[in-house]
mmCIF file of C-alpha atoms and ligand atoms in Angstrom:
data_model
loop_
_atom_site.group_PDB
_atom_site.id
_atom_site.type_symbol
_atom_site.label_atom_id
_atom_site.label_comp_id
_atom_site.label_asym_id
_atom_site.label_seq_id
_atom_site.Cartn_x
_atom_site.Cartn_y
_atom_site.Cartn_z
ATOM 1 C CA MET A 1 0.000 0.000 0.000
ATOM 2 C CA SER A 2 1.263 3.453 -0.819
ATOM 3 C CA ALA A 3 0.052 6.444 1.159
ATOM 4 C CA GLN A 4 -2.083 9.257 -0.156
ATOM 5 C CA ILE A 5 0.241 12.217 -0.680
ATOM 6 C CA ILE A 6 -1.264 15.295 0.965
ATOM 7 C CA ASP A 7 -0.599 18.002 -1.600
ATOM 8 C CA GLY A 8 -0.024 21.123 0.507
ATOM 9 C CA LYS A 9 0.849 23.157 -2.553
ATOM 10 C CA ALA A 10 -2.517 22.493 -4.196
ATOM 11 C CA ILE A 11 -4.464 22.954 -0.948
ATOM 12 C CA ALA A 12 -2.655 26.248 -0.246
ATOM 13 C CA ALA A 13 -3.391 27.430 -3.806
ATOM 14 C CA ALA A 14 -7.099 26.696 -3.286
ATOM 15 C CA ILE A 15 -7.059 28.639 -0.006
ATOM 16 C CA ARG A 16 -5.306 31.602 -1.633
ATOM 17 C CA SER A 17 -7.907 31.731 -4.344
ATOM 18 C CA GLU A 18 -10.691 31.697 -1.700
ATOM 19 C CA ILE A 19 -8.909 34.536 0.115
ATOM 20 C CA LYS A 20 -8.596 36.521 -3.115
ATOM 21 C CA GLN A 21 -12.364 36.341 -3.605
ATOM 22 C CA GLU A 22 -13.003 37.331 0.005
ATOM 23 C CA VAL A 23 -10.651 40.321 -0.343
ATOM 24 C CA GLU A 24 -12.545 41.419 -3.462
ATOM 25 C CA ALA A 25 -15.829 41.149 -1.563
ATOM 26 C CA MET A 26 -14.358 43.233 1.280
ATOM 27 C CA LYS A 27 -13.212 45.866 -1.192
ATOM 28 C CA ALA A 28 -16.693 46.011 -2.705
ATOM 29 C CA GLN A 29 -18.355 46.323 0.708
ATOM 30 C CA TYR A 30 -15.978 48.656 2.566
ATOM 31 C CA SER A 31 -13.714 50.147 -0.152
ATOM 32 C CA ARG A 32 -10.852 48.825 1.963
ATOM 33 C CA VAL A 33 -8.456 45.892 1.660
ATOM 34 C CA PRO A 34 -6.506 44.084 4.403
ATOM 35 C CA GLY A 35 -3.010 45.415 5.113
ATOM 36 C CA LEU A 36 0.004 43.507 6.416
ATOM 37 C CA ALA A 37 3.119 45.233 7.785
ATOM 38 C CA ALA A 38 6.286 43.150 7.602
ATOM 39 C CA VAL A 39 9.108 44.246 9.896
ATOM 40 C CA LEU A 40 12.519 42.939 8.889
ATOM 41 C CA VAL A 41 15.517 43.724 11.067
ATOM 42 C CA GLY A 42 18.990 43.222 9.616
ATOM 43 C CA GLU A 43 20.089 41.415 6.495
ATOM 44 C CA ARG A 44 19.711 37.696 7.158
ATOM 45 C CA LYS A 45 19.271 36.099 3.746
ATOM 46 C CA ASP A 46 16.696 33.530 4.925
ATOM 47 C CA SER A 47 14.606 36.218 6.660
ATOM 48 C CA GLN A 48 14.783 38.437 3.559
ATOM 49 C CA THR A 49 13.554 35.511 1.446
ATOM 50 C CA TYR A 50 10.654 34.729 3.816
ATOM 51 C CA VAL A 51 9.547 38.374 3.913
ATOM 52 C CA ARG A 52 9.802 38.672 0.118
ATOM 53 C CA MET A 53 7.668 35.517 -0.301
ATOM 54 C CA LYS A 54 5.072 36.833 2.146
ATOM 55 C CA LYS A 55 4.822 40.211 0.376
ATOM 56 C CA LYS A 56 4.493 38.508 -3.009
ATOM 57 C CA ALA A 57 1.733 36.243 -1.663
ATOM 58 C CA CYS A 58 -0.100 39.330 -0.313
ATOM 59 C CA ALA A 59 0.061 41.049 -3.704
ATOM 60 C CA GLU A 60 -1.349 37.969 -5.434
ATOM 61 C CA VAL A 61 -4.532 37.991 -3.336
ATOM 62 C CA GLY A 62 -4.983 41.779 -3.199
ATOM 63 C CA ILE A 63 -3.728 42.335 0.379
ATOM 64 C CA SER A 64 -1.622 45.512 0.784
ATOM 65 C CA SER A 65 1.788 44.918 2.284
ATOM 66 C CA PHE A 66 4.004 47.487 3.924
ATOM 67 C CA GLY A 67 7.676 46.643 4.241
ATOM 68 C CA HIS A 68 9.652 48.102 7.138
ATOM 69 C CA ASP A 69 13.318 47.191 6.794
ATOM 70 C CA ALA A 70 15.349 48.241 9.800
ATOM 71 C CA PRO A 71 19.138 48.109 10.148
ATOM 72 C CA ALA A 72 20.618 45.313 12.297
ATOM 73 C CA ASP A 73 21.786 47.895 14.857
ATOM 74 C CA ILE A 74 18.350 49.447 15.421
ATOM 75 C CA SER A 75 17.844 50.077 19.130
ATOM 76 C CA GLN A 76 15.209 48.326 21.207
ATOM 77 C CA ALA A 77 13.470 51.680 21.773
ATOM 78 C CA GLU A 78 13.383 52.511 18.047
ATOM 79 C CA LEU A 79 11.979 49.097 17.183
ATOM 80 C CA LEU A 80 9.325 49.442 19.895
ATOM 81 C CA THR A 81 8.340 52.828 18.479
ATOM 82 C CA LEU A 82 8.018 51.315 14.997
ATOM 83 C CA VAL A 83 5.735 48.564 16.341
ATOM 84 C CA GLN A 84 3.644 51.130 18.240
ATOM 85 C CA ASP A 85 3.282 53.273 15.094
ATOM 86 C CA LEU A 86 2.073 50.214 13.190
ATOM 87 C CA ASN A 87 -0.350 49.387 16.032
ATOM 88 C CA ALA A 88 -1.865 52.852 15.542
ATOM 89 C CA ASN A 89 -1.976 52.742 11.729
ATOM 90 C CA PRO A 90 -5.561 52.007 10.566
ATOM 91 C CA ASP A 91 -4.364 50.671 7.180
ATOM 92 C CA VAL A 92 -2.408 47.929 8.953
ATOM 93 C CA HIS A 93 -4.487 44.943 10.117
ATOM 94 C CA GLY A 94 -1.611 42.564 10.695
ATOM 95 C CA ILE A 95 1.932 43.053 11.966
ATOM 96 C CA LEU A 96 4.557 40.473 11.276
ATOM 97 C CA VAL A 97 7.929 40.806 12.979
ATOM 98 C CA GLN A 98 10.243 38.419 11.169
ATOM 99 C CA LEU A 99 12.134 36.293 13.706
ATOM 100 C CA PRO A 100 14.831 35.783 14.818
ATOM 101 C CA LEU A 101 15.741 39.311 15.898
ATOM 102 C CA PRO A 102 19.361 40.355 16.561
ATOM 103 C CA ASP A 103 20.759 39.356 19.966
ATOM 104 C CA HIS A 104 20.652 42.857 21.477
ATOM 105 C CA ILE A 105 16.866 43.022 20.988
ATOM 106 C CA ASP A 106 14.532 41.546 23.596
ATOM 107 C CA GLU A 107 12.372 39.412 21.299
ATOM 108 C CA GLU A 108 9.727 38.758 23.940
ATOM 109 C CA ALA A 109 9.260 42.497 24.556
ATOM 110 C CA ILE A 110 8.874 43.233 20.839
ATOM 111 C CA VAL A 111 6.456 40.358 20.178
ATOM 112 C CA GLY A 112 4.526 41.359 23.311
ATOM 113 C CA ALA A 113 4.262 44.967 22.057
ATOM 114 C CA VAL A 114 2.324 43.971 18.933
ATOM 115 C CA SER A 115 -1.335 44.827 19.421
ATOM 116 C CA LEU A 116 -3.399 41.688 20.131
ATOM 117 C CA GLU A 117 -5.772 42.680 17.335
ATOM 118 C CA LYS A 118 -2.884 42.734 14.814
ATOM 119 C CA ASP A 119 -0.887 39.721 16.038
ATOM 120 C CA VAL A 120 -1.277 37.721 12.803
ATOM 121 C CA ASP A 121 1.623 35.432 13.740
ATOM 122 C CA GLY A 122 -0.307 34.469 16.887
ATOM 123 C CA PHE A 123 2.853 34.624 19.012
ATOM 124 C CA HIS A 124 1.661 37.223 21.530
ATOM 125 C CA PRO A 125 1.719 35.593 24.986
ATOM 126 C CA ILE A 126 -1.977 36.379 25.503
ATOM 127 C CA ASN A 127 -2.925 34.712 22.216
ATOM 128 C CA ILE A 128 -0.781 31.678 23.101
ATOM 129 C CA GLY A 129 -2.272 31.674 26.624
ATOM 130 C CA ARG A 130 -5.807 31.700 25.242
ATOM 131 C CA LEU A 131 -4.877 28.925 22.824
ATOM 132 C CA SER A 132 -3.753 26.829 25.783
ATOM 133 C CA MET A 133 -6.958 27.247 27.783
ATOM 134 C CA LYS A 134 -10.359 25.719 27.370
ATOM 135 C CA ARG A 135 -13.032 27.938 25.800
ATOM 136 C CA ARG A 136 -10.698 30.953 25.495
ATOM 137 C CA ASP A 137 -10.381 31.467 21.775
ATOM 138 C CA PRO A 138 -7.243 33.351 20.723
ATOM 139 C CA LEU A 139 -7.692 36.185 18.217
ATOM 140 C CA PHE A 140 -5.080 34.518 16.018
ATOM 141 C CA VAL A 141 -3.667 30.991 15.823
ATOM 142 C CA PRO A 142 0.013 30.638 14.770
ATOM 143 C CA CYS A 143 0.258 30.012 11.039
ATOM 144 C CA THR A 144 2.209 26.733 10.732
ATOM 145 C CA PRO A 145 0.133 24.869 13.380
ATOM 146 C CA LYS A 146 -3.083 26.256 11.878
ATOM 147 C CA GLY A 147 -1.873 25.021 8.472
ATOM 148 C CA CYS A 148 -1.302 21.495 9.859
ATOM 149 C CA ILE A 149 -4.905 21.273 11.110
ATOM 150 C CA GLU A 150 -6.226 22.731 7.852
ATOM 151 C CA LEU A 151 -4.351 19.997 5.939
ATOM 152 C CA LEU A 152 -6.006 17.324 8.096
ATOM 153 C CA ASP A 153 -9.446 18.903 7.682
ATOM 154 C CA ARG A 154 -9.185 19.369 3.945
ATOM 155 C CA THR A 155 -7.969 15.780 3.548
ATOM 156 C CA GLY A 156 -11.024 14.560 5.453
ATOM 157 C CA VAL A 157 -9.039 13.178 8.406
ATOM 158 C CA ALA A 158 -11.169 12.959 11.560
ATOM 159 C CA ILE A 159 -9.292 14.141 14.669
ATOM 160 C CA ASP A 160 -11.900 13.538 17.374
ATOM 161 C CA GLY A 161 -10.929 10.602 19.602
ATOM 162 C CA LYS A 162 -7.752 9.783 17.653
ATOM 163 C CA ARG A 163 -4.358 9.150 19.263
ATOM 164 C CA ALA A 164 -2.172 12.084 18.207
ATOM 165 C CA VAL A 165 1.560 12.284 18.813
ATOM 166 C CA VAL A 166 3.384 15.590 18.371
ATOM 167 C CA LEU A 167 7.149 15.373 18.075
ATOM 168 C CA GLY A 168 8.587 18.668 19.329
ATOM 169 C CA ARG A 169 7.386 21.281 21.833
ATOM 170 C CA SER A 170 8.596 24.606 20.415
ATOM 171 C CA ASN A 171 6.577 27.779 20.974
ATOM 172 C CA ILE A 172 6.062 28.252 17.253
ATOM 173 C CA VAL A 173 5.097 24.734 16.142
ATOM 174 C CA GLY A 174 5.028 21.809 18.594
ATOM 175 C CA LEU A 175 3.222 23.408 21.509
ATOM 176 C CA PRO A 176 0.495 25.264 19.556
ATOM 177 C CA VAL A 177 -0.213 22.332 17.209
ATOM 178 C CA ALA A 178 -0.560 20.084 20.270
ATOM 179 C CA MET A 179 -3.073 22.512 21.807
ATOM 180 C CA LEU A 180 -5.073 22.613 18.578
ATOM 181 C CA LEU A 181 -5.221 18.807 18.408
ATOM 182 C CA LEU A 182 -6.305 18.668 22.040
ATOM 183 C CA HIS A 183 -9.104 21.199 21.434
ATOM 184 C CA ARG A 184 -10.247 18.974 18.575
ATOM 185 C CA ASN A 185 -10.523 16.085 21.061
ATOM 186 C CA ALA A 186 -7.466 14.063 20.103
ATOM 187 C CA THR A 187 -5.834 12.030 22.864
ATOM 188 C CA LEU A 188 -2.472 13.685 22.900
ATOM 189 C CA THR A 189 1.150 12.805 23.572
ATOM 190 C CA ILE A 190 3.888 15.423 23.219
ATOM 191 C CA CYS A 191 7.429 14.114 22.695
ATOM 192 C CA HIS A 192 10.741 15.970 22.964
ATOM 193 C CA SER A 193 14.456 15.385 23.340
ATOM 194 C CA ARG A 194 14.041 13.684 26.746
ATOM 195 C CA THR A 195 11.290 11.277 25.694
ATOM 196 C CA LYS A 196 12.187 7.638 26.360
ATOM 197 C CA ASN A 197 11.413 4.862 23.860
ATOM 198 C CA LEU A 198 10.541 7.386 21.188
ATOM 199 C CA PRO A 199 9.822 4.898 18.338
ATOM 200 C CA GLU A 200 7.447 2.999 20.610
ATOM 201 C CA VAL A 201 5.548 6.166 21.549
ATOM 202 C CA VAL A 202 5.384 7.372 17.938
ATOM 203 C CA ARG A 203 3.979 3.965 16.903
ATOM 204 C CA GLU A 204 0.857 4.729 18.982
ATOM 205 C CA ALA A 205 -0.062 7.633 16.721
ATOM 206 C CA ASP A 206 -3.099 7.615 14.469
ATOM 207 C CA ILE A 207 -2.016 11.173 13.648
ATOM 208 C CA LEU A 208 1.673 12.080 13.831
ATOM 209 C CA VAL A 209 2.938 15.663 13.599
ATOM 210 C CA ALA A 210 6.742 15.784 13.376
ATOM 211 C CA ALA A 211 8.422 19.124 14.161
ATOM 212 C CA VAL A 212 11.906 18.364 15.452
ATOM 213 C CA GLY A 213 14.274 19.700 12.804
ATOM 214 C CA ARG A 214 16.205 16.392 12.490
ATOM 215 C CA PRO A 215 16.500 15.087 8.902
ATOM 216 C CA GLU A 216 14.534 11.859 8.387
ATOM 217 C CA MET A 217 14.700 10.947 12.079
ATOM 218 C CA VAL A 218 11.335 9.165 12.031
ATOM 219 C CA ARG A 219 11.805 5.841 10.231
ATOM 220 C CA GLY A 220 9.146 3.807 8.451
ATOM 221 C CA ASP A 221 8.980 1.222 11.234
ATOM 222 C CA TRP A 222 8.089 3.968 13.765
ATOM 223 C CA ILE A 223 4.824 4.566 11.940
ATOM 224 C CA LYS A 224 1.615 2.731 12.822
ATOM 225 C CA PRO A 225 0.127 1.191 9.669
ATOM 226 C CA GLY A 226 -2.652 3.461 8.427
ATOM 227 C CA ALA A 227 -1.478 6.549 10.346
ATOM 228 C CA VAL A 228 -1.657 10.080 8.957
ATOM 229 C CA VAL A 229 1.714 11.850 8.981
ATOM 230 C CA ILE A 230 2.162 15.626 8.919
ATOM 231 C CA ASP A 231 5.847 16.417 8.472
ATOM 232 C CA VAL A 232 6.679 20.004 9.468
ATOM 233 C CA GLY A 233 10.458 19.587 9.353
ATOM 234 C CA VAL A 234 12.508 21.407 6.737
ATOM 235 C CA ASN A 235 16.122 20.255 6.748
ATOM 236 C CA ALA A 236 18.856 20.840 4.173
ATOM 237 C CA VAL A 237 21.034 17.762 3.533
ATOM 238 C CA ASP A 238 24.091 17.599 1.268
ATOM 239 C CA ASP A 239 23.319 16.358 -2.232
ATOM 240 C CA PRO A 240 26.071 16.781 -4.819
ATOM 241 C CA THR A 241 23.639 15.733 -7.586
ATOM 242 C CA ARG A 242 21.693 18.974 -7.072
ATOM 243 C CA GLU A 243 22.752 22.294 -8.551
ATOM 244 C CA LYS A 244 22.686 23.965 -5.129
ATOM 245 C CA GLY A 245 24.589 21.058 -3.536
ATOM 246 C CA TYR A 246 21.763 20.256 -1.120
ATOM 247 C CA ARG A 247 18.139 19.172 -1.004
ATOM 248 C CA LEU A 248 15.378 19.642 1.523
ATOM 249 C CA VAL A 249 14.029 16.711 3.523
ATOM 250 C CA GLY A 250 11.541 16.441 6.350
ATOM 251 C CA ASP A 251 11.805 14.963 9.834
ATOM 252 C CA VAL A 252 10.259 11.753 8.484
ATOM 253 C CA ALA A 253 11.974 9.283 6.110
ATOM 254 C CA PHE A 254 9.361 9.824 3.404
ATOM 255 C CA ASP A 255 10.197 6.840 1.175
ATOM 256 C CA GLU A 256 9.879 4.424 4.095
ATOM 257 C CA ALA A 257 6.867 6.077 5.712
ATOM 258 C CA LYS A 258 4.777 6.269 2.543
ATOM 259 C CA ASP A 259 4.640 2.463 2.422
ATOM 260 C CA VAL A 260 3.135 2.297 5.917
ATOM 261 C CA ALA A 261 1.062 5.454 6.410
ATOM 262 C CA ALA A 262 -2.423 6.064 5.004
ATOM 263 C CA ALA A 263 -1.538 9.655 4.131
ATOM 264 C CA ILE A 264 1.596 11.791 4.382
ATOM 265 C CA THR A 265 2.776 15.310 3.542
ATOM 266 C CA PRO A 266 5.851 15.622 1.318
ATOM 267 C CA VAL A 267 8.769 17.980 2.001
ATOM 268 C CA PRO A 268 8.842 20.339 0.231
ATOM 269 C CA GLY A 269 5.247 20.905 -0.882
ATOM 270 C CA GLY A 270 3.396 19.853 2.272
ATOM 271 C CA VAL A 271 3.167 22.082 5.336
ATOM 272 C CA GLY A 272 5.450 24.837 3.953
ATOM 273 C CA PRO A 273 2.999 26.416 1.478
ATOM 274 C CA MET A 274 0.269 26.320 4.145
ATOM 275 C CA THR A 275 2.169 28.647 6.497
ATOM 276 C CA ILE A 276 1.940 31.623 4.145
ATOM 277 C CA ALA A 277 -1.658 30.789 3.179
ATOM 278 C CA MET A 278 -2.579 30.904 6.888
ATOM 279 C CA LEU A 279 -0.778 34.240 7.321
ATOM 280 C CA LEU A 280 -2.950 35.660 4.536
ATOM 281 C CA ARG A 281 -6.045 34.179 6.166
ATOM 282 C CA ASN A 282 -5.131 35.641 9.570
ATOM 283 C CA THR A 283 -4.591 39.074 7.997
ATOM 284 C CA LEU A 284 -7.969 38.864 6.277
ATOM 285 C CA GLU A 285 -9.651 37.780 9.535
ATOM 286 C CA GLY A 286 -7.986 40.678 11.396
ATOM 287 C CA ALA A 287 -9.180 43.176 8.797
ATOM 288 C CA ARG A 288 -12.686 41.736 8.815
ATOM 289 C CA ARG A 289 -12.902 42.019 12.611
ATOM 290 C CA THR A 290 -11.680 45.631 12.545
ATOM 291 C CA LEU A 291 -13.955 46.719 9.705
ATOM 292 C CA ALA A 292 -16.997 44.990 11.174
ATOM 293 C CA GLY A 293 -16.308 46.630 14.543
ATOM 294 C CA GLY A 294 -15.556 50.145 13.453
HETATM 295 P P1 NAP B 301 12.932 23.843 17.559
HETATM 296 O O1 NAP B 301 12.512 25.124 18.191
HETATM 297 O O2 NAP B 301 14.381 23.541 17.375
HETATM 298 O O3 NAP B 301 12.264 22.653 18.383
HETATM 299 C C1 NAP B 301 12.569 21.322 18.123
HETATM 300 C C2 NAP B 301 11.826 20.420 19.071
HETATM 301 O O4 NAP B 301 12.190 19.084 18.757
HETATM 302 C C3 NAP B 301 12.169 20.649 20.528
HETATM 303 O O5 NAP B 301 11.010 20.561 21.308
HETATM 304 C C4 NAP B 301 13.127 19.501 20.850
HETATM 305 O O6 NAP B 301 13.036 19.004 22.177
HETATM 306 C C5 NAP B 301 12.655 18.425 19.914
HETATM 307 N N1 NAP B 301 13.757 17.526 19.553
HETATM 308 C C6 NAP B 301 14.966 17.862 19.054
HETATM 309 N N2 NAP B 301 15.713 16.754 18.852
HETATM 310 C C7 NAP B 301 14.957 15.700 19.239
HETATM 311 C C8 NAP B 301 15.174 14.299 19.289
HETATM 312 N N3 NAP B 301 16.317 13.751 18.882
HETATM 313 N N4 NAP B 301 14.178 13.524 19.753
HETATM 314 C C9 NAP B 301 13.003 14.063 20.155
HETATM 315 N N5 NAP B 301 12.754 15.378 20.132
HETATM 316 C C10 NAP B 301 13.712 16.197 19.688
HETATM 317 O O7 NAP B 301 12.282 23.690 16.113
HETATM 318 P P2 NAP B 301 10.944 24.339 15.480
HETATM 319 O O8 NAP B 301 11.141 25.787 15.301
HETATM 320 O O9 NAP B 301 9.758 23.828 16.197
HETATM 321 O O10 NAP B 301 10.999 23.671 14.026
HETATM 322 C C11 NAP B 301 10.959 22.270 13.836
HETATM 323 C C12 NAP B 301 11.141 21.957 12.369
HETATM 324 O O11 NAP B 301 10.050 22.537 11.655
HETATM 325 C C13 NAP B 301 12.390 22.551 11.723
HETATM 326 O O12 NAP B 301 12.861 21.667 10.740
HETATM 327 C C14 NAP B 301 11.887 23.831 11.079
HETATM 328 O O13 NAP B 301 12.682 24.218 9.957
HETATM 329 C C15 NAP B 301 10.531 23.392 10.622
HETATM 330 N N6 NAP B 301 9.555 24.490 10.461
HETATM 331 C C16 NAP B 301 8.843 24.488 9.308
HETATM 332 C C17 NAP B 301 7.889 25.468 9.107
HETATM 333 C C18 NAP B 301 7.091 25.443 7.854
HETATM 334 O O14 NAP B 301 6.446 26.417 7.508
HETATM 335 N N7 NAP B 301 7.087 24.333 7.129
HETATM 336 C C19 NAP B 301 7.671 26.458 10.063
HETATM 337 C C20 NAP B 301 8.394 26.407 11.246
HETATM 338 C C21 NAP B 301 9.337 25.405 11.435
HETATM 339 P P3 NAP B 301 13.419 19.880 23.485
HETATM 340 O O15 NAP B 301 12.272 20.802 23.691
HETATM 341 O O16 NAP B 301 13.563 18.866 24.550
HETATM 342 O O17 NAP B 301 14.698 20.592 23.143
#
């Protein structure tokens, strides 16, 4: 048996086209479109690429994007002022501070300064706190975890009552995706670097979400036959046959797992495209809430 390949690229494209239509409807109703401010500090190549991709995706669906590129030596106070100005700007419905920030900046203070109503990354401690509590809906859910659940939903995978195992407990992926699965009534196990008998625990999963950042760590014989595997990992491994000298692989050994699982996301082309689609959706939701309220 070979697993169904969950095509994140196609699902994300469908979501973007839905968002485009919703933005057009908003424009017709309010003569306004959603606006996303992207704050980039310094000149990290990967961060520049992510911000460029996000701005391009905004343009494609009709969302305005405002780039704010700050030098790497910007002071904490100047960066805070920039965030506060964006909080006050009525054309901005979402603020994205591209992480990581330089070492001299207190990341927690900057993320915490973003207005709750514009926290489209969903990283504000109050949004994360609400996500972790029962019946306390956050205003925004972090994009990659939200994308994982959307992939399950759009593939028709039932979550209620299933055994879910999340590999990884980071603030940006593991922890929030675990909370989302719990709210959807999965019976949940969270694994991390201190977990004993990891393969045995992973083998209990009807739904496995892997977010560890270790290339192909999860082998085929760790997977329960018929499980659904969402592979968040993006890892570059040397590959002299490729022009760039490397290729991207997930946290799961795809070729082994696809013979055991019922469905699996590829890397690339699985969770990755969903992250940006969910950022667009969060920005649209933020704009809708603001326009409906004021
Ligand atoms: P992270 O902050 O480094 O967290 C990794 C987690 O994995 C930690 O909880 C760690 O445990 C656990 N871990 C590490 N080694 C382990 C091992 N040998 N056995 C069991 N658990 C282990 O990483 P992250 O930011 O969550 O990202 C995870 C992966 O997802 C990366 O490959 C990243 O590139 C990718 N990612 C993809 C997207 C996307 O859009 N597709 C978005 C974000 C991240 P401890 O807590 O005990 O240290």
